[in-house]
mmCIF file of C-alpha atoms in Angstrom:
data_model
loop_
_atom_site.group_PDB
_atom_site.id
_atom_site.type_symbol
_atom_site.label_atom_id
_atom_site.label_comp_id
_atom_site.label_asym_id
_atom_site.label_seq_id
_atom_site.Cartn_x
_atom_site.Cartn_y
_atom_site.Cartn_z
ATOM 1 C CA VAL A 1 88.040 -54.656 -145.295
ATOM 2 C CA PRO A 2 88.629 -58.335 -145.161
ATOM 3 C CA ALA A 3 86.376 -60.331 -142.797
ATOM 4 C CA LEU A 4 85.500 -63.829 -141.908
ATOM 5 C CA ALA A 5 82.124 -64.827 -142.242
ATOM 6 C CA THR A 6 80.307 -67.446 -140.110
ATOM 7 C CA GLU A 7 76.898 -68.501 -139.020
ATOM 8 C CA PRO A 8 75.287 -66.414 -136.164
ATOM 9 C CA ARG A 9 75.912 -68.899 -133.391
ATOM 10 C CA PHE A 10 79.670 -69.102 -134.121
ATOM 11 C CA ALA A 11 80.128 -65.237 -134.502
ATOM 12 C CA GLN A 12 81.018 -64.337 -130.938
ATOM 13 C CA ARG A 13 83.393 -67.360 -130.550
ATOM 14 C CA LEU A 14 85.120 -66.318 -133.825
ATOM 15 C CA ARG A 15 85.429 -62.747 -132.562
ATOM 16 C CA GLN A 16 86.969 -63.771 -129.351
ATOM 17 C CA CYS A 17 89.447 -66.072 -131.108
ATOM 18 C CA LEU A 18 90.518 -63.432 -133.338
ATOM 19 C CA GLU A 19 90.850 -60.921 -130.452
ATOM 20 C CA GLN A 20 92.993 -63.265 -128.292
ATOM 21 C CA GLU A 21 95.236 -63.844 -131.474
ATOM 22 C CA ARG A 22 95.354 -59.976 -132.018
ATOM 23 C CA LEU A 23 93.998 -60.284 -135.325
ATOM 24 C CA LEU A 24 90.588 -58.535 -134.702
ATOM 25 C CA ASP A 25 90.121 -55.050 -136.492
ATOM 26 C CA GLY A 26 88.804 -53.169 -133.661
ATOM 27 C CA ARG A 27 87.721 -50.350 -135.956
ATOM 28 C CA TYR A 28 84.584 -52.325 -137.225
ATOM 29 C CA GLY A 29 81.763 -53.975 -135.720
ATOM 30 C CA LEU A 30 80.332 -57.532 -136.357
ATOM 31 C CA GLN A 31 77.590 -57.331 -139.320
ATOM 32 C CA ARG A 32 75.162 -59.274 -141.234
ATOM 33 C CA VAL A 33 75.846 -60.191 -144.746
ATOM 34 C CA PRO A 34 74.151 -62.162 -147.386
ATOM 35 C CA GLY A 35 73.304 -65.770 -146.628
ATOM 36 C CA GLY A 36 72.169 -65.059 -143.052
ATOM 37 C CA ARG A 37 75.738 -64.938 -142.008
ATOM 38 C CA VAL A 38 77.763 -62.623 -139.717
ATOM 39 C CA ALA A 39 81.145 -61.121 -140.723
ATOM 40 C CA VAL A 40 83.748 -60.458 -138.259
ATOM 41 C CA PRO A 41 86.503 -57.940 -139.339
ATOM 42 C CA VAL A 42 90.200 -58.904 -139.696
ATOM 43 C CA LEU A 43 93.195 -56.781 -139.741
ATOM 44 C CA PRO A 44 94.602 -56.665 -143.438
ATOM 45 C CA GLU A 45 98.059 -57.095 -142.443
ATOM 46 C CA LYS A 46 97.345 -60.167 -140.238
ATOM 47 C CA LEU A 47 95.871 -62.229 -142.847
ATOM 48 C CA SER A 48 98.542 -64.433 -143.467
ATOM 49 C CA GLN A 49 98.462 -65.461 -139.565
ATOM 50 C CA LEU A 50 95.047 -66.706 -139.691
ATOM 51 C CA CYS A 51 94.985 -70.173 -137.949
ATOM 52 C CA LEU A 52 91.490 -71.070 -136.598
ATOM 53 C CA PRO A 53 89.909 -73.946 -134.903
ATOM 54 C CA ALA A 54 88.161 -76.299 -137.606
ATOM 55 C CA GLU A 55 85.062 -76.617 -135.703
ATOM 56 C CA VAL A 56 84.338 -72.889 -136.326
ATOM 57 C CA PRO A 57 83.316 -72.823 -140.313
ATOM 58 C CA CYS A 58 84.061 -69.450 -141.922
ATOM 59 C CA GLU A 59 84.747 -67.791 -145.318
ATOM 60 C CA LEU A 60 87.076 -64.999 -146.066
ATOM 61 C CA LEU A 61 85.440 -62.098 -147.794
ATOM 62 C CA GLY A 62 85.507 -58.364 -148.403
ATOM 63 C CA ILE A 63 82.977 -55.747 -146.695
ATOM 64 C CA GLN A 64 82.495 -52.563 -148.826
ATOM 65 C CA ASP A 65 80.910 -50.317 -146.306
ATOM 66 C CA PRO A 66 81.906 -51.696 -142.779
ATOM 67 C CA VAL A 67 80.183 -50.575 -139.625
ATOM 68 C CA PRO A 68 82.222 -48.740 -137.088
ATOM 69 C CA SER A 69 82.491 -50.461 -133.868
ATOM 70 C CA ARG A 70 81.168 -49.057 -130.654
ATOM 71 C CA ALA A 71 84.905 -48.381 -129.532
ATOM 72 C CA ALA A 72 85.611 -46.477 -132.839
ATOM 73 C CA ARG A 73 82.492 -44.513 -132.460
ATOM 74 C CA ARG A 74 83.578 -43.052 -128.880
ATOM 75 C CA LEU A 75 87.122 -41.995 -130.335
ATOM 76 C CA SER A 76 87.582 -38.321 -131.083
ATOM 77 C CA PRO A 77 88.771 -37.512 -134.640
ATOM 78 C CA ALA A 78 92.367 -36.793 -133.418
ATOM 79 C CA GLN A 79 92.420 -40.173 -131.802
ATOM 80 C CA ARG A 80 91.095 -42.096 -134.664
ATOM 81 C CA LEU A 81 93.535 -40.406 -136.798
ATOM 82 C CA ARG A 82 96.155 -41.728 -134.433
ATOM 83 C CA GLU A 83 94.769 -45.412 -134.437
ATOM 84 C CA GLU A 84 94.615 -45.138 -138.364
ATOM 85 C CA LEU A 85 98.294 -44.104 -138.562
ATOM 86 C CA ARG A 86 99.552 -46.753 -136.166
ATOM 87 C CA ARG A 87 98.127 -49.413 -137.933
ATOM 88 C CA LEU A 88 99.644 -48.068 -141.241
ATOM 89 C CA LEU A 89 103.054 -47.830 -139.846
ATOM 90 C CA GLY A 90 103.052 -50.929 -137.650
ATOM 91 C CA ALA A 91 106.375 -51.434 -136.142
ATOM 92 C CA GLY A 92 107.536 -48.217 -137.672
ATOM 93 C CA TRP A 93 105.406 -46.096 -135.342
ATOM 94 C CA SER A 94 107.243 -44.016 -132.827
ATOM 95 C CA GLY A 95 106.923 -41.081 -130.390
ATOM 96 C CA GLU A 96 108.842 -38.794 -132.772
ATOM 97 C CA LEU A 97 106.370 -39.362 -135.552
ATOM 98 C CA GLU A 98 103.487 -39.172 -133.300
ATOM 99 C CA ARG A 99 104.765 -35.585 -132.385
ATOM 100 C CA ASP A 100 104.341 -34.748 -136.205
ATOM 101 C CA VAL A 101 100.339 -35.632 -136.050
ATOM 102 C CA PRO A 102 98.287 -32.708 -135.559
ATOM 103 C CA HIS A 103 95.545 -32.259 -132.681
ATOM 104 C CA ALA A 104 93.560 -29.590 -134.768
ATOM 105 C CA TRP A 105 93.023 -28.674 -138.101
ATOM 106 C CA GLN A 106 90.408 -26.524 -140.111
ATOM 107 C CA ARG A 107 87.865 -28.059 -141.883
ATOM 108 C CA HIS A 108 86.136 -26.646 -145.297
ATOM 109 C CA GLY A 109 83.318 -28.882 -146.440
ATOM 110 C CA ASP A 110 84.953 -32.271 -147.711
ATOM 111 C CA LEU A 111 88.382 -30.676 -147.211
ATOM 112 C CA VAL A 112 90.684 -30.592 -143.972
ATOM 113 C CA LEU A 113 93.614 -27.951 -143.902
ATOM 114 C CA LEU A 114 96.475 -29.083 -141.872
ATOM 115 C CA SER A 115 99.014 -27.040 -140.068
ATOM 116 C CA GLU A 116 102.299 -26.431 -141.625
ATOM 117 C CA ASP A 117 104.153 -28.508 -139.111
ATOM 118 C CA SER A 118 102.166 -31.508 -139.917
ATOM 119 C CA PHE A 119 103.664 -34.685 -141.020
ATOM 120 C CA ARG A 120 107.055 -33.145 -141.875
ATOM 121 C CA ALA A 121 109.451 -36.259 -140.951
ATOM 122 C CA GLU A 122 110.980 -38.015 -143.593
ATOM 123 C CA PRO A 123 109.184 -41.436 -143.007
ATOM 124 C CA TRP A 124 105.901 -39.686 -143.392
ATOM 125 C CA GLU A 125 106.905 -38.307 -146.962
ATOM 126 C CA ARG A 126 107.830 -41.897 -148.168
ATOM 127 C CA LEU A 127 104.229 -42.797 -147.692
ATOM 128 C CA GLY A 128 103.246 -40.714 -150.402
ATOM 129 C CA SER A 129 99.410 -40.737 -151.271
ATOM 130 C CA VAL A 130 98.934 -43.661 -149.081
ATOM 131 C CA LEU A 131 99.534 -41.177 -146.025
ATOM 132 C CA TRP A 132 96.785 -38.842 -147.362
ATOM 133 C CA GLU A 133 94.427 -41.046 -148.036
ATOM 134 C CA THR A 134 94.494 -42.541 -144.497
ATOM 135 C CA VAL A 135 94.206 -38.967 -143.072
ATOM 136 C CA ALA A 136 91.132 -38.336 -145.281
ATOM 137 C CA LYS A 137 89.636 -41.442 -144.201
ATOM 138 C CA ALA A 138 90.055 -41.076 -140.451
ATOM 139 C CA LEU A 139 88.825 -37.523 -140.817
ATOM 140 C CA GLY A 140 85.740 -38.137 -142.852
ATOM 141 C CA ALA A 141 87.242 -36.064 -145.598
ATOM 142 C CA ARG A 142 87.699 -36.436 -149.478
ATOM 143 C CA ARG A 143 90.748 -33.875 -149.827
ATOM 144 C CA VAL A 144 93.486 -32.774 -147.764
ATOM 145 C CA ALA A 145 95.641 -29.714 -148.011
ATOM 146 C CA ARG A 146 98.621 -28.248 -145.816
ATOM 147 C CA ARG A 147 99.374 -24.723 -145.413
ATOM 148 C CA GLY A 148 102.605 -22.853 -145.148
ATOM 149 C CA ARG A 149 103.608 -19.365 -143.984
ATOM 150 C CA VAL A 150 101.726 -16.571 -145.354
ATOM 151 C CA MET A 151 103.664 -14.562 -148.230
ATOM 152 C CA PRO A 152 104.925 -11.312 -147.549
ATOM 153 C CA ASP A 153 103.237 -9.715 -150.830
ATOM 154 C CA GLY A 154 100.771 -7.376 -149.331
ATOM 155 C CA MET A 155 97.876 -9.654 -150.195
ATOM 156 C CA ARG A 156 98.406 -12.188 -147.334
ATOM 157 C CA SER A 157 98.603 -15.156 -150.106
ATOM 158 C CA PRO A 158 98.836 -18.345 -148.289
ATOM 159 C CA ARG A 159 101.230 -21.164 -149.190
ATOM 160 C CA VAL A 160 99.100 -24.194 -149.406
ATOM 161 C CA THR A 161 99.754 -27.432 -150.972
ATOM 162 C CA LEU A 162 96.840 -29.623 -152.220
ATOM 163 C CA LEU A 163 97.871 -33.109 -150.960
ATOM 164 C CA LEU A 164 94.822 -35.076 -151.979
ATOM 165 C CA GLY A 165 92.125 -33.995 -154.486
ATOM 166 C CA GLN A 166 91.903 -32.386 -157.906
ATOM 167 C CA HIS A 167 91.046 -28.671 -156.905
ATOM 168 C CA GLY A 168 91.019 -26.173 -153.803
ATOM 169 C CA TRP A 169 87.794 -24.595 -154.009
ATOM 170 C CA VAL A 170 85.691 -25.071 -150.942
ATOM 171 C CA GLU A 171 82.561 -23.794 -149.367
ATOM 172 C CA HIS A 172 82.463 -22.740 -145.905
ATOM 173 C CA VAL A 173 79.251 -21.876 -143.792
ATOM 174 C CA ASP A 174 79.544 -19.148 -141.111
ATOM 175 C CA ASN A 175 76.606 -17.756 -139.249
ATOM 176 C CA GLY A 176 74.353 -18.885 -142.190
ATOM 177 C CA ILE A 177 76.598 -17.135 -144.796
ATOM 178 C CA ARG A 178 77.951 -19.325 -147.534
ATOM 179 C CA TYR A 179 81.912 -18.372 -148.314
ATOM 180 C CA THR A 180 83.509 -20.037 -151.360
ATOM 181 C CA PHE A 181 87.016 -19.822 -151.989
ATOM 182 C CA ASP A 182 90.306 -21.621 -153.264
ATOM 183 C CA VAL A 183 92.308 -22.590 -150.204
ATOM 184 C CA THR A 184 95.377 -22.642 -152.348
ATOM 185 C CA LYS A 185 94.892 -18.989 -153.372
ATOM 186 C CA CYS A 186 92.810 -17.236 -150.581
ATOM 187 C CA MET A 187 92.948 -17.045 -146.584
ATOM 188 C CA PHE A 188 89.997 -17.866 -144.535
ATOM 189 C CA SER A 189 90.261 -16.385 -140.957
ATOM 190 C CA PRO A 190 88.052 -18.369 -138.366
ATOM 191 C CA GLY A 191 89.496 -16.173 -135.621
ATOM 192 C CA ASN A 192 87.355 -13.046 -136.908
ATOM 193 C CA ILE A 193 84.092 -15.035 -135.966
ATOM 194 C CA THR A 194 83.030 -12.571 -133.166
ATOM 195 C CA GLU A 195 83.506 -9.511 -135.379
ATOM 196 C CA LYS A 196 81.544 -11.287 -138.168
ATOM 197 C CA LEU A 197 78.791 -11.890 -135.661
ATOM 198 C CA ARG A 198 78.725 -8.231 -134.393
ATOM 199 C CA VAL A 199 78.842 -6.704 -137.871
ATOM 200 C CA ALA A 200 75.855 -9.002 -138.848
ATOM 201 C CA SER A 201 73.849 -7.443 -135.933
ATOM 202 C CA LEU A 202 74.496 -3.722 -136.548
ATOM 203 C CA PRO A 203 71.540 -1.596 -137.736
ATOM 204 C CA CYS A 204 72.531 -1.013 -141.440
ATOM 205 C CA SER A 205 69.065 -0.938 -142.993
ATOM 206 C CA GLY A 206 68.971 1.350 -146.151
ATOM 207 C CA GLU A 207 72.535 2.300 -145.605
ATOM 208 C CA VAL A 208 75.233 2.291 -148.265
ATOM 209 C CA LEU A 209 78.598 0.827 -147.238
ATOM 210 C CA VAL A 210 82.279 0.922 -148.380
ATOM 211 C CA ASP A 211 84.271 -2.057 -147.493
ATOM 212 C CA LEU A 212 87.941 -0.967 -148.283
ATOM 213 C CA TYR A 213 89.479 -4.458 -147.922
ATOM 214 C CA ALA A 214 86.906 -7.050 -148.776
ATOM 215 C CA GLY A 215 88.980 -9.979 -149.401
ATOM 216 C CA ILE A 216 86.576 -12.945 -150.009
ATOM 217 C CA GLY A 217 83.858 -11.002 -148.274
ATOM 218 C CA TYR A 218 84.301 -11.552 -144.572
ATOM 219 C CA PHE A 219 82.580 -8.532 -143.707
ATOM 220 C CA THR A 220 80.691 -7.469 -146.863
ATOM 221 C CA LEU A 221 78.593 -10.697 -146.868
ATOM 222 C CA PRO A 222 77.515 -10.182 -142.973
ATOM 223 C CA PHE A 223 76.644 -6.491 -143.802
ATOM 224 C CA LEU A 224 74.593 -7.649 -146.862
ATOM 225 C CA VAL A 225 73.079 -10.742 -145.613
ATOM 226 C CA HIS A 226 72.475 -10.014 -141.898
ATOM 227 C CA ALA A 227 72.926 -6.270 -141.304
ATOM 228 C CA GLY A 228 70.321 -5.128 -144.000
ATOM 229 C CA ALA A 229 72.748 -2.910 -145.832
ATOM 230 C CA ALA A 230 71.111 -1.395 -149.103
ATOM 231 C CA PHE A 231 74.377 -1.419 -151.146
ATOM 232 C CA VAL A 232 77.962 -2.094 -150.346
ATOM 233 C CA HIS A 233 80.944 -1.002 -152.538
ATOM 234 C CA ALA A 234 83.610 -3.803 -152.070
ATOM 235 C CA CYS A 235 87.295 -2.764 -152.825
ATOM 236 C CA GLU A 236 89.814 -5.696 -153.164
ATOM 237 C CA TRP A 237 93.001 -6.018 -154.963
ATOM 238 C CA ASN A 238 93.891 -9.814 -154.972
ATOM 239 C CA SER A 239 92.247 -11.210 -158.206
ATOM 240 C CA HIS A 240 91.755 -14.489 -156.748
ATOM 241 C CA ALA A 241 89.747 -12.983 -153.701
ATOM 242 C CA VAL A 242 87.755 -10.775 -156.174
ATOM 243 C CA GLU A 243 86.623 -14.246 -158.102
ATOM 244 C CA ALA A 244 85.717 -15.875 -154.630
ATOM 245 C CA LEU A 245 83.732 -12.592 -153.673
ATOM 246 C CA HIS A 246 81.841 -12.805 -156.702
ATOM 247 C CA ARG A 247 80.978 -16.491 -156.392
ATOM 248 C CA SER A 248 80.056 -16.009 -152.801
ATOM 249 C CA LEU A 249 77.739 -12.946 -153.703
ATOM 250 C CA VAL A 250 76.006 -15.153 -156.129
ATOM 251 C CA LEU A 251 75.749 -18.122 -153.832
ATOM 252 C CA ASN A 252 74.005 -15.957 -151.100
ATOM 253 C CA GLY A 253 71.754 -13.888 -153.487
ATOM 254 C CA VAL A 254 73.062 -10.510 -153.014
ATOM 255 C CA ARG A 255 75.114 -9.837 -156.060
ATOM 256 C CA ASP A 256 72.692 -7.160 -157.267
ATOM 257 C CA ARG A 257 73.266 -5.044 -154.153
ATOM 258 C CA CYS A 258 77.206 -4.976 -154.392
ATOM 259 C CA HIS A 259 79.734 -3.548 -156.574
ATOM 260 C CA ILE A 260 83.287 -4.877 -156.612
ATOM 261 C CA HIS A 261 86.027 -2.333 -157.225
ATOM 262 C CA SER A 262 89.069 -4.500 -158.463
ATOM 263 C CA GLY A 263 92.218 -2.787 -157.401
ATOM 264 C CA ASP A 264 94.276 -0.515 -154.756
ATOM 265 C CA SER A 265 91.569 1.099 -152.531
ATOM 266 C CA ARG A 266 93.840 3.926 -152.445
ATOM 267 C CA GLN A 267 92.923 4.808 -155.771
ATOM 268 C CA LEU A 268 89.282 4.449 -155.336
ATOM 269 C CA GLN A 269 87.315 6.986 -157.712
ATOM 270 C CA LEU A 270 84.022 7.256 -154.947
ATOM 271 C CA CYS A 271 83.382 10.279 -152.614
ATOM 272 C CA ASP A 272 80.331 11.501 -150.717
ATOM 273 C CA VAL A 273 78.524 7.928 -150.832
ATOM 274 C CA ALA A 274 78.839 5.990 -147.612
ATOM 275 C CA ASP A 275 76.850 5.845 -144.502
ATOM 276 C CA ARG A 276 79.429 3.401 -142.948
ATOM 277 C CA VAL A 277 82.987 2.516 -143.855
ATOM 278 C CA ASN A 278 84.631 -0.776 -142.911
ATOM 279 C CA LEU A 279 88.289 -0.590 -142.670
ATOM 280 C CA GLY A 280 89.194 -4.376 -141.821
ATOM 281 C CA LEU A 281 93.109 -4.373 -142.424
ATOM 282 C CA ILE A 282 95.507 -5.352 -139.856
ATOM 283 C CA PRO A 283 98.200 -4.538 -138.361
ATOM 284 C CA SER A 284 96.927 -1.213 -139.355
ATOM 285 C CA SER A 285 94.275 0.374 -141.856
ATOM 286 C CA GLU A 286 95.901 3.944 -141.476
ATOM 287 C CA GLU A 287 96.484 4.095 -145.003
ATOM 288 C CA GLY A 288 92.951 3.759 -145.815
ATOM 289 C CA TRP A 289 91.751 6.719 -143.642
ATOM 290 C CA PRO A 290 91.912 9.542 -146.270
ATOM 291 C CA VAL A 291 89.841 7.311 -148.438
ATOM 292 C CA ALA A 292 87.358 6.420 -145.783
ATOM 293 C CA CYS A 293 86.885 10.103 -145.059
ATOM 294 C CA ARG A 294 86.471 11.011 -148.610
ATOM 295 C CA VAL A 295 83.788 8.468 -149.428
ATOM 296 C CA LEU A 296 81.783 9.288 -146.177
ATOM 297 C CA LYS A 297 78.653 11.466 -147.277
ATOM 298 C CA LYS A 298 79.835 14.934 -146.810
ATOM 299 C CA ASP A 299 76.502 16.494 -145.498
ATOM 300 C CA THR A 300 75.567 13.659 -142.867
ATOM 301 C CA GLY A 301 78.863 11.767 -142.358
ATOM 302 C CA GLY A 302 78.751 8.220 -140.814
ATOM 303 C CA VAL A 303 80.360 5.653 -138.885
ATOM 304 C CA LEU A 304 83.920 4.196 -139.574
ATOM 305 C CA HIS A 305 84.941 0.721 -138.355
ATOM 306 C CA ILE A 306 88.839 0.953 -137.994
ATOM 307 C CA HIS A 307 90.756 -2.064 -137.552
ATOM 308 C CA HIS A 308 94.055 -1.960 -135.659
ATOM 309 C CA ASN A 309 96.671 -4.042 -133.873
ATOM 310 C CA VAL A 310 97.369 -2.145 -130.356
ATOM 311 C CA GLU A 311 100.042 -3.143 -128.061
ATOM 312 C CA THR A 312 99.347 -3.138 -124.388
ATOM 313 C CA ARG A 313 101.230 -3.544 -121.156
ATOM 314 C CA PRO A 314 101.078 -6.872 -119.387
ATOM 315 C CA VAL A 315 98.445 -7.056 -116.900
ATOM 316 C CA PRO A 316 99.413 -9.089 -113.670
ATOM 317 C CA ALA A 317 96.900 -12.173 -113.299
ATOM 318 C CA THR A 318 94.301 -11.911 -110.633
ATOM 319 C CA PRO A 319 92.448 -14.764 -108.864
ATOM 320 C CA GLN A 320 89.148 -13.201 -110.593
ATOM 321 C CA SER A 321 90.922 -13.543 -114.127
ATOM 322 C CA ALA A 322 91.950 -17.026 -113.495
ATOM 323 C CA VAL A 323 88.584 -18.084 -112.664
ATOM 324 C CA LEU A 324 87.257 -16.608 -115.812
ATOM 325 C CA LEU A 325 90.027 -18.639 -117.864
ATOM 326 C CA ALA A 326 89.208 -21.696 -116.138
ATOM 327 C CA GLU A 327 85.347 -21.235 -117.038
ATOM 328 C CA ARG A 328 86.306 -20.443 -120.758
ATOM 329 C CA GLY A 329 88.380 -23.591 -121.106
ATOM 330 C CA SER A 330 91.941 -24.289 -122.124
ATOM 331 C CA PRO A 331 93.085 -21.805 -125.052
ATOM 332 C CA GLU A 332 94.072 -25.111 -126.847
ATOM 333 C CA ALA A 333 90.610 -26.616 -126.633
ATOM 334 C CA ALA A 334 89.184 -27.986 -129.934
ATOM 335 C CA SER A 335 85.873 -29.031 -131.149
ATOM 336 C CA PRO A 336 84.731 -32.525 -131.393
ATOM 337 C CA GLY A 337 85.702 -32.240 -134.953
ATOM 338 C CA GLY A 338 89.229 -31.435 -134.117
ATOM 339 C CA GLU A 339 89.086 -27.815 -135.457
ATOM 340 C CA ALA A 340 90.615 -25.052 -133.463
ATOM 341 C CA GLN A 341 87.643 -22.989 -132.162
ATOM 342 C CA HIS A 342 89.135 -20.290 -130.048
ATOM 343 C CA PRO A 343 91.673 -17.279 -130.486
ATOM 344 C CA ALA A 344 94.795 -17.800 -128.427
ATOM 345 C CA GLN A 345 95.324 -15.961 -125.289
ATOM 346 C CA HIS A 346 98.955 -15.454 -124.434
ATOM 347 C CA GLY A 347 101.136 -15.453 -121.043
ATOM 348 C CA GLY A 348 98.511 -15.052 -118.494
ATOM 349 C CA GLU A 349 96.900 -12.185 -119.775
ATOM 350 C CA GLU A 350 93.221 -11.328 -118.888
ATOM 351 C CA PRO A 351 90.464 -12.609 -121.199
ATOM 352 C CA LEU A 352 89.745 -10.230 -124.180
ATOM 353 C CA GLY A 353 87.040 -7.833 -122.922
ATOM 354 C CA ALA A 354 87.649 -8.445 -119.202
ATOM 355 C CA ARG A 355 88.041 -4.643 -119.037
ATOM 356 C CA LEU A 356 89.103 -1.489 -121.223
ATOM 357 C CA ARG A 357 92.883 -1.092 -121.388
ATOM 358 C CA PRO A 358 94.413 2.412 -120.976
ATOM 359 C CA GLU A 359 96.301 1.813 -124.253
ATOM 360 C CA TRP A 360 93.099 0.854 -125.904
ATOM 361 C CA GLN A 361 91.226 3.925 -124.931
ATOM 362 C CA SER A 362 94.333 6.262 -125.759
ATOM 363 C CA TRP A 363 94.613 4.689 -129.159
ATOM 364 C CA ALA A 364 90.868 5.110 -129.744
ATOM 365 C CA GLU A 365 91.156 8.725 -128.859
ATOM 366 C CA GLY A 366 94.045 9.711 -130.734
ATOM 367 C CA THR A 367 92.616 8.040 -133.819
ATOM 368 C CA ALA A 368 89.275 9.882 -133.422
ATOM 369 C CA THR A 369 91.306 13.320 -133.069
ATOM 370 C CA ARG A 370 93.188 12.341 -136.571
ATOM 371 C CA ILE A 371 90.204 11.519 -138.334
ATOM 372 C CA GLN A 372 88.452 14.364 -137.118
ATOM 373 C CA GLY A 373 91.472 16.617 -138.680
ATOM 374 C CA LEU A 374 91.358 14.741 -141.954
ATOM 375 C CA LEU A 375 87.736 15.402 -142.378
ATOM 376 C CA ALA A 376 88.010 19.087 -141.657
ATOM 377 C CA GLU A 377 90.852 19.623 -143.948
ATOM 378 C CA LEU A 378 89.185 17.619 -146.796
ATOM 379 C CA HIS A 379 85.773 19.511 -146.324
ATOM 380 C CA GLY A 380 87.187 23.070 -145.090
ATOM 381 C CA ARG A 381 84.744 23.086 -142.251
ATOM 382 C CA PRO A 382 84.749 21.373 -138.692
ATOM 383 C CA TRP A 383 83.642 18.089 -137.938
ATOM 384 C CA ARG A 384 83.158 15.954 -134.680
ATOM 385 C CA SER A 385 84.195 12.533 -134.041
ATOM 386 C CA SER A 386 82.757 10.385 -131.127
ATOM 387 C CA VAL A 387 84.106 7.013 -130.142
ATOM 388 C CA LEU A 388 80.977 4.484 -129.941
ATOM 389 C CA HIS A 389 82.714 1.403 -129.125
ATOM 390 C CA ILE A 390 85.983 -0.518 -128.811
ATOM 391 C CA GLU A 391 85.646 -4.113 -129.737
ATOM 392 C CA PRO A 392 88.573 -6.729 -128.823
ATOM 393 C CA VAL A 393 88.749 -9.489 -131.544
ATOM 394 C CA LYS A 394 91.792 -11.525 -130.744
ATOM 395 C CA SER A 395 95.237 -11.323 -129.502
ATOM 396 C CA TYR A 396 98.007 -11.948 -132.061
ATOM 397 C CA ALA A 397 101.081 -12.182 -129.843
ATOM 398 C CA PRO A 398 101.866 -11.606 -126.176
ATOM 399 C CA HIS A 399 100.058 -8.123 -125.361
ATOM 400 C CA VAL A 400 99.202 -7.259 -128.871
ATOM 401 C CA HIS A 401 95.507 -7.150 -129.636
ATOM 402 C CA HIS A 402 93.448 -6.834 -132.850
ATOM 403 C CA LEU A 403 91.095 -4.207 -132.044
ATOM 404 C CA VAL A 404 87.875 -2.487 -134.088
ATOM 405 C CA LEU A 405 86.906 1.306 -133.206
ATOM 406 C CA ASP A 406 83.571 2.164 -134.057
ATOM 407 C CA LEU A 407 83.806 5.916 -134.837
ATOM 408 C CA GLU A 408 80.967 8.188 -135.514
ATOM 409 C CA CYS A 409 81.891 11.201 -137.595
ATOM 410 C CA ARG A 410 79.489 14.188 -138.338
ATOM 411 C CA PRO A 411 79.967 17.573 -139.821
ATOM 412 C CA VAL A 412 79.466 20.427 -137.308
ATOM 413 C CA LEU A 413 76.365 22.412 -138.405
ATOM 414 C CA PRO A 414 76.715 26.217 -138.475
#
């Protein structure tokens, strides 16, 4: 950063001169430099316009590690990003370009993952690597990537472009668990945090668990690290997710308590092993129900955690629901780091979990009946299934909710 170094007694006067001439770089504050002098930062693009009073002795130099000014420290990351981009573009800055600048993003370690509609206007593309270096600097990152639409390949493979950096491997810490994955190859869903926390609190000590759709370990790791599962059979058919899961198991010191079954979980060659089965696939895990029934222990049964997207009728807004929404804050709220924190609510709906919807109960009871029938047919004797809990995770679209049904399944004793 270019700066003018002067004697301490002239520092404030020099700063005022630069500010009046609009030459002061307000991102950085005054700071001491060798020789007992004070450095005042100058806007790089304004160096040619410097014309200072002769009675203020100063020398132009460069500062390697400039100190942010008080005003800059008060800016949110999103505001800081816009300020840096305004300086970068100068007279080329416009309202149309500002609409292309993201308000929120995902952060994974030193990598920020931008939304797919970020920086799509043609002037941004012309800036090339300078743009991504500016974004990284403003957001305190070293690498930048931008996501696209999820591929319709059955594996929810992301279309992610690495814009700055040499590789996409990142580490994300969630509830004390270290997840590592390649953002250009695997998805990470921050919206499932409530269910991961709930899974981590379940009483699984000594249990054997089968996770039919393990991915990078969203639920496999909480079951092992926090819930105390004795052993997990993790099934996953995406080779990139399998590699990420293996690395995360090692990172968390639980590799010896998990066996990864690579391939289609419908072809899983396990039976009569599980106290608990996780079916974390949406919009529906129905294709995995027969496998889940087969892997449950035939003499004692166990618990199924069945994920599903359920459509509900719109609920009229009430004064109480309006108050609840106001207390929770805007659905667009973001953390000070600029990352979206809350799953979206849509169209004036009640907050998730405000009450049990009739459609949720109907889906849960229908699922319990079907699972009970599958188990009876598989084992040639009656079983009972009981709805333990219905957990709303998030809304996916207006009136479509991601739910998890905890279903207890036990053989009927003669």
